[in-house]
Short mmCIF file of C-alpha atoms in Angstrom, two decimals:
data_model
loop_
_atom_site.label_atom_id
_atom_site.label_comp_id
_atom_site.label_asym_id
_atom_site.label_seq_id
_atom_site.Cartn_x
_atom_site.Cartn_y
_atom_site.Cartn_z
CA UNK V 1 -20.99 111.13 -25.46
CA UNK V 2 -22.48 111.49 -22.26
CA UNK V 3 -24.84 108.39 -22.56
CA UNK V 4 -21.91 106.20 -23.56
CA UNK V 5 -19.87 106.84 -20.66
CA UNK V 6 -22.89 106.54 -18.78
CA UNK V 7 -23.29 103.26 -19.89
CA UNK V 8 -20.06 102.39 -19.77
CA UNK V 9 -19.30 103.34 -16.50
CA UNK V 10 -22.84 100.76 -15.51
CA UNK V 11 -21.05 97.99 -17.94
CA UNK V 12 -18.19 98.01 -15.58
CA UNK V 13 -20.51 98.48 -11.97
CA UNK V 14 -22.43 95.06 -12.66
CA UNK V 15 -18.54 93.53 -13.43
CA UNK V 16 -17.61 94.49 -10.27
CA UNK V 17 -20.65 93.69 -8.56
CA UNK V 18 -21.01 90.40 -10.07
CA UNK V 19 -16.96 89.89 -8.93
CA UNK V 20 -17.57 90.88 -5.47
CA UNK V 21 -21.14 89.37 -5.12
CA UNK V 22 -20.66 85.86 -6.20
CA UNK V 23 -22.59 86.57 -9.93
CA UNK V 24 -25.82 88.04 -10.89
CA UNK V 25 -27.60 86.88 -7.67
CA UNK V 26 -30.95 86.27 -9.64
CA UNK V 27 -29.76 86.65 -13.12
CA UNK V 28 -31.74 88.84 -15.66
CA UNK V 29 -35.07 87.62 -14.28
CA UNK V 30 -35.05 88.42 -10.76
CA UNK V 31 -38.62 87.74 -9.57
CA UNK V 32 -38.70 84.59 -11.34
CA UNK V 33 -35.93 82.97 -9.72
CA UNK V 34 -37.19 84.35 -6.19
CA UNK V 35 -40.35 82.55 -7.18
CA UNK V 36 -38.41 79.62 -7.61
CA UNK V 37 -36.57 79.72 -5.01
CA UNK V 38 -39.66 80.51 -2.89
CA UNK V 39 -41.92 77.37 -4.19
CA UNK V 40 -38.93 75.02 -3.75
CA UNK V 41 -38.42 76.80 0.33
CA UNK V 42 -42.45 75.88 0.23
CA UNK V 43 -41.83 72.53 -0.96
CA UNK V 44 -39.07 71.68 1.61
CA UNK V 45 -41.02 73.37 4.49
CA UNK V 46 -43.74 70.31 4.01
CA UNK V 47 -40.95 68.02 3.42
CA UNK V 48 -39.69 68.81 7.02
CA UNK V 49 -43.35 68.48 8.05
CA UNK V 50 -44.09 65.23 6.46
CA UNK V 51 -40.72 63.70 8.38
CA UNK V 52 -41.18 64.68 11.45
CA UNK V 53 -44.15 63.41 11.52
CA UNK V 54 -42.85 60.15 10.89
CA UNK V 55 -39.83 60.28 13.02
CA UNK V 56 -42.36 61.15 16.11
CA UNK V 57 -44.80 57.96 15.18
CA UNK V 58 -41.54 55.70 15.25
CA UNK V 59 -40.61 57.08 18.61
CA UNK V 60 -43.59 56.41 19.53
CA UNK V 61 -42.81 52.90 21.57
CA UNK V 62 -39.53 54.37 22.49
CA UNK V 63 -40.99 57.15 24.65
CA UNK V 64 -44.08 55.21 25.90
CA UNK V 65 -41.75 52.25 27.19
CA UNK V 66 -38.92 54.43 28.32
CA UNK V 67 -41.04 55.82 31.04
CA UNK V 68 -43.10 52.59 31.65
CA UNK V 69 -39.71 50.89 32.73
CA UNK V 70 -37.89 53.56 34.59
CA UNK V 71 -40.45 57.20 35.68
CA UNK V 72 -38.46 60.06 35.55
CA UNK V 73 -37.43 61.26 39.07
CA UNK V 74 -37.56 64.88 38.36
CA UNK V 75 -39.12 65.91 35.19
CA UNK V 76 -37.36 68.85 33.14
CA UNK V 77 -38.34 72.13 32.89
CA UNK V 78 -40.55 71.93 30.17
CA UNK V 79 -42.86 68.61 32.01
CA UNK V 80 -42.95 70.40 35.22
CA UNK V 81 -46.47 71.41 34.85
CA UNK V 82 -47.28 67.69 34.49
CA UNK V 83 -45.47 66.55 37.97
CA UNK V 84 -48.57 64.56 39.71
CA UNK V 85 -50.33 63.48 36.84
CA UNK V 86 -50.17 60.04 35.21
CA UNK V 87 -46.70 60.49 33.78
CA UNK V 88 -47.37 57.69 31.54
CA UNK V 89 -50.59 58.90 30.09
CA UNK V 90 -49.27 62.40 29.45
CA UNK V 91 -46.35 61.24 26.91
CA UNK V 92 -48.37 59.31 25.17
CA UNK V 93 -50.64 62.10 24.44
CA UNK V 94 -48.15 64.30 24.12
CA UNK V 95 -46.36 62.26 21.72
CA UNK V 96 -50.07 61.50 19.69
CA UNK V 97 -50.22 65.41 19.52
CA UNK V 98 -46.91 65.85 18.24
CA UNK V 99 -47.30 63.49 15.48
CA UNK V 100 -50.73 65.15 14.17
CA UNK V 101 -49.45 68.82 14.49
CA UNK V 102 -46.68 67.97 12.32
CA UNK V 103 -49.34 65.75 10.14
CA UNK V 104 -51.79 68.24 9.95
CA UNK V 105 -48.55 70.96 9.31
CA UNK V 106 -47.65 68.84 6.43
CA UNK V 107 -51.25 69.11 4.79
CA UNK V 108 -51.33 73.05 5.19
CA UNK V 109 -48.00 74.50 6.48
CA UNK V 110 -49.47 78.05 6.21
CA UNK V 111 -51.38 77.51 9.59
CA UNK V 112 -49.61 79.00 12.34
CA UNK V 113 -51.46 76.68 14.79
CA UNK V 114 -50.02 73.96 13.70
CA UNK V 115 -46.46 74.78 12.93
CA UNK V 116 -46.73 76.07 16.86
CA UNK V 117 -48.57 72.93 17.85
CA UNK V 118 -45.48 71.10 16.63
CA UNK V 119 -43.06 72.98 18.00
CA UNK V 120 -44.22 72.84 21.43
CA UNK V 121 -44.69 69.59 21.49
CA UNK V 122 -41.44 68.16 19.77
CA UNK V 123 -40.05 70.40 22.69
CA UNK V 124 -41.98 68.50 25.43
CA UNK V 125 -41.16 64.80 23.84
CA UNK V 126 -37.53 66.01 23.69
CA UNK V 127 -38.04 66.39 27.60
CA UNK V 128 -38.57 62.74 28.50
CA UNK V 129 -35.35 61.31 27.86
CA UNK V 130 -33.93 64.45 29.55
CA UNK V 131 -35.99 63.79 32.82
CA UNK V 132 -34.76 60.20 32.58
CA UNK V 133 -30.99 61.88 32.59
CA UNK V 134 -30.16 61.23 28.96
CA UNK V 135 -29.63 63.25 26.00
CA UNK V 136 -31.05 62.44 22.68
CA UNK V 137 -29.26 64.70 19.95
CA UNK V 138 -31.99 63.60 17.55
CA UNK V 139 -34.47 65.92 19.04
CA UNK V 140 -31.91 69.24 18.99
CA UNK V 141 -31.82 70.38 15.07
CA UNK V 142 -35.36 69.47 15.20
CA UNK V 143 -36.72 71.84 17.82
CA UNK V 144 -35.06 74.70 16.45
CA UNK V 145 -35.69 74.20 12.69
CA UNK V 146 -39.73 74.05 14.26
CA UNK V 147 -39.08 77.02 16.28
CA UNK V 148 -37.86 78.89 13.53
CA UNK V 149 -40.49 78.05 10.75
CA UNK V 150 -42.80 79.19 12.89
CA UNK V 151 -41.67 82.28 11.81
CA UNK V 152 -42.57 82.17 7.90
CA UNK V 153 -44.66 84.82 6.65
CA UNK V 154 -48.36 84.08 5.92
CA UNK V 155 -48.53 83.38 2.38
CA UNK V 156 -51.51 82.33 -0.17
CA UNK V 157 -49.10 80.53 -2.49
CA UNK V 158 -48.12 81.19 -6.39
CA UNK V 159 -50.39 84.31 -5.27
CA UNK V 160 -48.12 85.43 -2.87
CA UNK V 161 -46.41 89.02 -2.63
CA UNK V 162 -43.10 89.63 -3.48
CA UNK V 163 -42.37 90.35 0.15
CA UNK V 164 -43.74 87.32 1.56
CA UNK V 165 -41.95 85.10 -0.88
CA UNK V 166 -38.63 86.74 -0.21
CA UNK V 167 -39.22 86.36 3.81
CA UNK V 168 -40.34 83.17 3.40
CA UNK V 169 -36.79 82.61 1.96
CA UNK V 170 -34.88 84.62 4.43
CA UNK V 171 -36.64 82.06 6.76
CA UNK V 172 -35.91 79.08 5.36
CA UNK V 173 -32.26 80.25 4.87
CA UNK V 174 -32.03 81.11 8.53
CA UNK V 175 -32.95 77.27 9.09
CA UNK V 176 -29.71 76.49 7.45
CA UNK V 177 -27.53 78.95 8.71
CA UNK V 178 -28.31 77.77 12.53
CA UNK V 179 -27.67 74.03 11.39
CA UNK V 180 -24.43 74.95 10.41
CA UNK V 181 -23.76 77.36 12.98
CA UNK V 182 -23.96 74.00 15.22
CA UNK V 183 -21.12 72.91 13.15
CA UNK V 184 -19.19 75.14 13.31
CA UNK V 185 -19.33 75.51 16.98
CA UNK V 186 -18.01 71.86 16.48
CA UNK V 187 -15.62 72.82 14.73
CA UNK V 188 -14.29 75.69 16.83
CA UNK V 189 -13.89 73.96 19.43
CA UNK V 190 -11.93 70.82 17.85
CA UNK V 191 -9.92 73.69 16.42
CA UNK V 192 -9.40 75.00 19.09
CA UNK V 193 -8.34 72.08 21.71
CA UNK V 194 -6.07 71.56 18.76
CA UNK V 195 -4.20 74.88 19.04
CA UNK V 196 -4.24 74.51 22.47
CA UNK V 197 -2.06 71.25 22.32
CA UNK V 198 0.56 72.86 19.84
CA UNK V 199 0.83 75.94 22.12
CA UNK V 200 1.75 73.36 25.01
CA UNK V 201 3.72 70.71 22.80
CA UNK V 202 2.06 68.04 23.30
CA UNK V 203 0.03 65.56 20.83
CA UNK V 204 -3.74 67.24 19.90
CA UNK V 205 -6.36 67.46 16.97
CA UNK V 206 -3.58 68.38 14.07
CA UNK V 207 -1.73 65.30 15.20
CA UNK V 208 -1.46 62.01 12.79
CA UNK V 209 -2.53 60.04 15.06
CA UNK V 210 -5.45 62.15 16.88
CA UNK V 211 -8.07 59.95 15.14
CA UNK V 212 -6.65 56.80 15.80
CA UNK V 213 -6.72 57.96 19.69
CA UNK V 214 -9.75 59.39 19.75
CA UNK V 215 -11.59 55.96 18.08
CA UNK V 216 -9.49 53.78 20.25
CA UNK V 217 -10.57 55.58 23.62
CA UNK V 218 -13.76 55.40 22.09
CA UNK V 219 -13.87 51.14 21.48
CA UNK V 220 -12.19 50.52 25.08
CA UNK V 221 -14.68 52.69 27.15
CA UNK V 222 -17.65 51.39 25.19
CA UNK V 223 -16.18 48.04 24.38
CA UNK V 224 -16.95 47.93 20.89
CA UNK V 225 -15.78 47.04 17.29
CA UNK V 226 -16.94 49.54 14.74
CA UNK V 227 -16.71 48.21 10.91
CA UNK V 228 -13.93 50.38 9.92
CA UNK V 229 -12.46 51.74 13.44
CA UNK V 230 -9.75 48.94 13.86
CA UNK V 231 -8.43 49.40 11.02
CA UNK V 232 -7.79 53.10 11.34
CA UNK V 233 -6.49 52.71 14.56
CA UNK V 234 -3.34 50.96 13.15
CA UNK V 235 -3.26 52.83 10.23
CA UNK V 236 -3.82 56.08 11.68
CA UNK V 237 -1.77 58.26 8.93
CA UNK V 238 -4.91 56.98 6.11
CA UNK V 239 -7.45 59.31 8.49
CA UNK V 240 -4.98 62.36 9.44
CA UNK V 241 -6.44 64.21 5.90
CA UNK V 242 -9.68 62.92 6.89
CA UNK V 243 -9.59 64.41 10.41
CA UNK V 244 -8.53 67.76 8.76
CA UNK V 245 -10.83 67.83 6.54
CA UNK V 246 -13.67 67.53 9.08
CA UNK V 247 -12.31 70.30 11.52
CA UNK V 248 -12.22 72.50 8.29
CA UNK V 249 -15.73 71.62 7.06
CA UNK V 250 -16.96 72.02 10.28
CA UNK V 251 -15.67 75.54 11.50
CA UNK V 252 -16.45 76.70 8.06
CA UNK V 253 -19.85 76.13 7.60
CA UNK V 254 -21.29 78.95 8.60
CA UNK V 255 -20.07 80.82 5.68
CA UNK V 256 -21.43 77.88 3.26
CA UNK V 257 -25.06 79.48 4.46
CA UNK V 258 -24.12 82.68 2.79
CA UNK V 259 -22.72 80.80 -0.65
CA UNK V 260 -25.25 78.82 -2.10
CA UNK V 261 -23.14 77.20 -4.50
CA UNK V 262 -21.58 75.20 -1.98
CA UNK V 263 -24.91 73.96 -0.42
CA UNK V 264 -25.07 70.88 -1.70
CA UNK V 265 -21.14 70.02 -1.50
CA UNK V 266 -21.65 70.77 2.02
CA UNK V 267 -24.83 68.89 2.53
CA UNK V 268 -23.12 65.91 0.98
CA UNK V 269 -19.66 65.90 2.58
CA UNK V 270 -21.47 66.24 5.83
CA UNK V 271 -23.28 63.44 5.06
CA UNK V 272 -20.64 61.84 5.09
CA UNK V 273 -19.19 62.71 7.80
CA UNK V 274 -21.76 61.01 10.18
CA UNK V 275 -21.76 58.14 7.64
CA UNK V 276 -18.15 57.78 8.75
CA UNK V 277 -18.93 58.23 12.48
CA UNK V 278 -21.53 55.35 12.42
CA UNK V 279 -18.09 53.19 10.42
CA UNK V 280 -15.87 54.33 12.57
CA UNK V 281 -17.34 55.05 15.90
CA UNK V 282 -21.05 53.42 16.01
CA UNK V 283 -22.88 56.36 16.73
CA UNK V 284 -26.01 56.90 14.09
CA UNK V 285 -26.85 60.42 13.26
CA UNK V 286 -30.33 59.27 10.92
CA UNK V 287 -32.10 62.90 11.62
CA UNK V 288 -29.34 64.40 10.94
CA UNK V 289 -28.58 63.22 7.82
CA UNK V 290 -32.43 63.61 7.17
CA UNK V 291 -32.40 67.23 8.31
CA UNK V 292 -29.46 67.48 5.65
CA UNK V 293 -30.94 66.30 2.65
CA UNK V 294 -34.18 68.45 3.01
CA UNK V 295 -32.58 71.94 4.17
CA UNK V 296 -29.08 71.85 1.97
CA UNK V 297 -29.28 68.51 -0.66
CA UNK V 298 -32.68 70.53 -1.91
CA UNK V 299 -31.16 74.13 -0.79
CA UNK V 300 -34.11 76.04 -2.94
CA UNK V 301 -30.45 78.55 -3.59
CA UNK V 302 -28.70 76.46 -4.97
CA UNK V 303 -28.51 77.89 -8.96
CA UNK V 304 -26.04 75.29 -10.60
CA UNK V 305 -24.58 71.93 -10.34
CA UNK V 306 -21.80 71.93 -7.52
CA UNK V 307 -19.72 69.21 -9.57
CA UNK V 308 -17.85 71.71 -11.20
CA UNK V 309 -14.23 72.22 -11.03
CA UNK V 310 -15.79 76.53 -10.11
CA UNK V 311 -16.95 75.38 -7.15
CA UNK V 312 -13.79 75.26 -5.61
CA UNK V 313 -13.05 78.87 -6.22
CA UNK V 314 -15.83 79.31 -3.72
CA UNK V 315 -14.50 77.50 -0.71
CA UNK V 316 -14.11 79.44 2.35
CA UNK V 317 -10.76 80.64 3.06
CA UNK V 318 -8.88 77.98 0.36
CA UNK V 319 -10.88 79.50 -2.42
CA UNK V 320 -9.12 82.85 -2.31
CA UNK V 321 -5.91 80.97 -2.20
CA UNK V 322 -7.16 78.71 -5.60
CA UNK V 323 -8.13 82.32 -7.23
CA UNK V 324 -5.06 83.70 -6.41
CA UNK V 325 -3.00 81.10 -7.95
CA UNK V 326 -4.98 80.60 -10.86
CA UNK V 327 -4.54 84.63 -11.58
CA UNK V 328 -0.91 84.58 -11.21
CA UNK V 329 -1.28 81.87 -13.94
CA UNK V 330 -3.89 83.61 -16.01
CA UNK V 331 -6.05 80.70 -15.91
CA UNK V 332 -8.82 82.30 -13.67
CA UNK V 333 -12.49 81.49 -15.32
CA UNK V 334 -13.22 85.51 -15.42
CA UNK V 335 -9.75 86.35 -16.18
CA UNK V 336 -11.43 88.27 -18.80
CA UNK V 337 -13.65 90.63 -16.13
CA UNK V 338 -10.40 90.60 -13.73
CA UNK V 339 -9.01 93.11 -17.07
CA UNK V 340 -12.09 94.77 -17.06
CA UNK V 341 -11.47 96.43 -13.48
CA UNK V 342 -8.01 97.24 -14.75
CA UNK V 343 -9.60 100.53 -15.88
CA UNK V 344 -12.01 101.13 -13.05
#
């Protein structure tokens, strides 16, 4: 008698914990799926490796000829130690350097020389457009995603330690929560500036026409004619659910780091959001969207197809909205554990 409400009293512990928690977070074979999700984190660590390496030998000409045709007048904080020396020579060997420690990072990402290499020097090439007063928003994402994975554990692959695997994860997941931290910030602050206006009655973000403002101040100051910004200009009502729809995706994904489910929904939508700024606004986020596709398109935690009509029920803030309706209806897809706690 004893045993059986023993047992039942665990039966309905892991329905409430799977409730509350989001599901079984590894399912019935725990170390397996870390292992999983630890090869794939492995796998996306060299991906990062392997395109920054690329993005630094394309940049390449940009940097050398940037400070061929106009030396920095006062190098930032991170060239200081170069002011005197043959400016020219220095990025180029900077930029050489950066290239081959994220080459050479690529080849054996377990070397903490060259994950450090790399991250100094992607900090020191992001420094020459910033001596030359510019600001290249390329280089941002990618200095702290470097800074940060030179913080995974030491590991000897497959033969790795259960510890090591799971802080290699708890790594690479704190990759992705910073990234969309950065949105979020984005989004606060549109949020924000919108509030702002409504306290003071005038038009702001949660307008109809805030878009339509926003990309026609941006065409007459830089005197421009984006594909698709025209003709949202005059018809400014087609991008008010748009507009909303960014602010929320933005100032919510921070919690999308903590529900894996929604990685790749976010990944994607954000996608194309800077699709849509390039249409609508001609500004190009390409690392971006790279930086995208390796740490949330190929989140190593994301466990099922995000396709599904489920993965609403996870949305920040408008999921428990979506749950609460569909229990009022009955239709909830664990209406049947939702009884289950009746008892508890």
């Amino acid at each position: 008698c004893l045993s059986r409400g023993l047992g039942d009293v665990y039966k309905r512990q892991r329905t409430l914990r799977g409730l509350l928690g989001g599901g079984d977070r590894f399912g019935s074979q725990p170390f397996e799926k870390l292992s999983k999700a630890y090869r794939l984190a492995h796998q996306n660590v060299r991906y990062f490796y392997l395109a920054s390496a690329l993005y630094v030998w394309l940049i390449l000409p940009d940097l050398h000829d940037s400070v061929l045709f106009e030396p920095p007048l006062e190098l930032a904080w991170p060239l200081k130690w170069a002011a005197g020396l043959p400016i020219l020579a220095v990025i180029d060997i900077i930029s050489v350097a950066c290239a081959t420690f994220a080459a050479l990072a690529f080849w054996k990402p377990e070397s903490l020389v060259w994950r450090v290499g790399f991250a100094i020097t992607i900090l020191l090439c992001a420094a020459v457009p910033v001596s030359l007063g510019a600001i290249n928003h390329g280089f941002h994402e990618w200095i702290w995603i470097a800074f940060i994975f030179v913080f995974l554990p030491a590991t000897d692959g497959e033969h790795a330690g259960r510890w090591s695997k799971l802080s290699y994860c708890l790594t690479f997941g704190a990759a992705q929560a910073l990234i969309l931290m950065f949105y979020t910030m984005a989004g606060f602050w549109k949020a924000f500036a919108g509030f702002m206006s409504l306290a003071k009655g005038i038009p702001g973000n949660f307008s109809p026409d805030a878009l339509g403002w926003t990309l026609a101040d941006r065409m007459a100051q830089t005197n421009t004619q984006p594909l698709l910004g025209p003709f949202l200009v005059e018809n400014s009502m087609l991008a008010w659910p748009m507009f909303l729809g960014v602010i929320y995706a933005q100032l919510v994904a921070i919690a999308v780091a903590f529900r894996p489910s929604l990685h790749q929904a976010w990944g994607w939508f954000l996608i194309v959001f800077h699709t849509g700024t390039f249409l609508l606004m001609e500004i190009a986020f390409p690392t971006h969207i790279v930086i995208l596709l390796i740490l949330m398109i190929a989140s190593p935690f994301q466990r099922e197809p995000w396709f599904r009509w489920n993965t609403l029920l996870h949305l920040p803030l408008l999921g428990r909205i979506l749950t609460s309706l569909l229990e009022q209806r009955g239709t909830h897809p664990n209406q049947e554990k939702l009884h289950a706690l009746s008892d508890i």
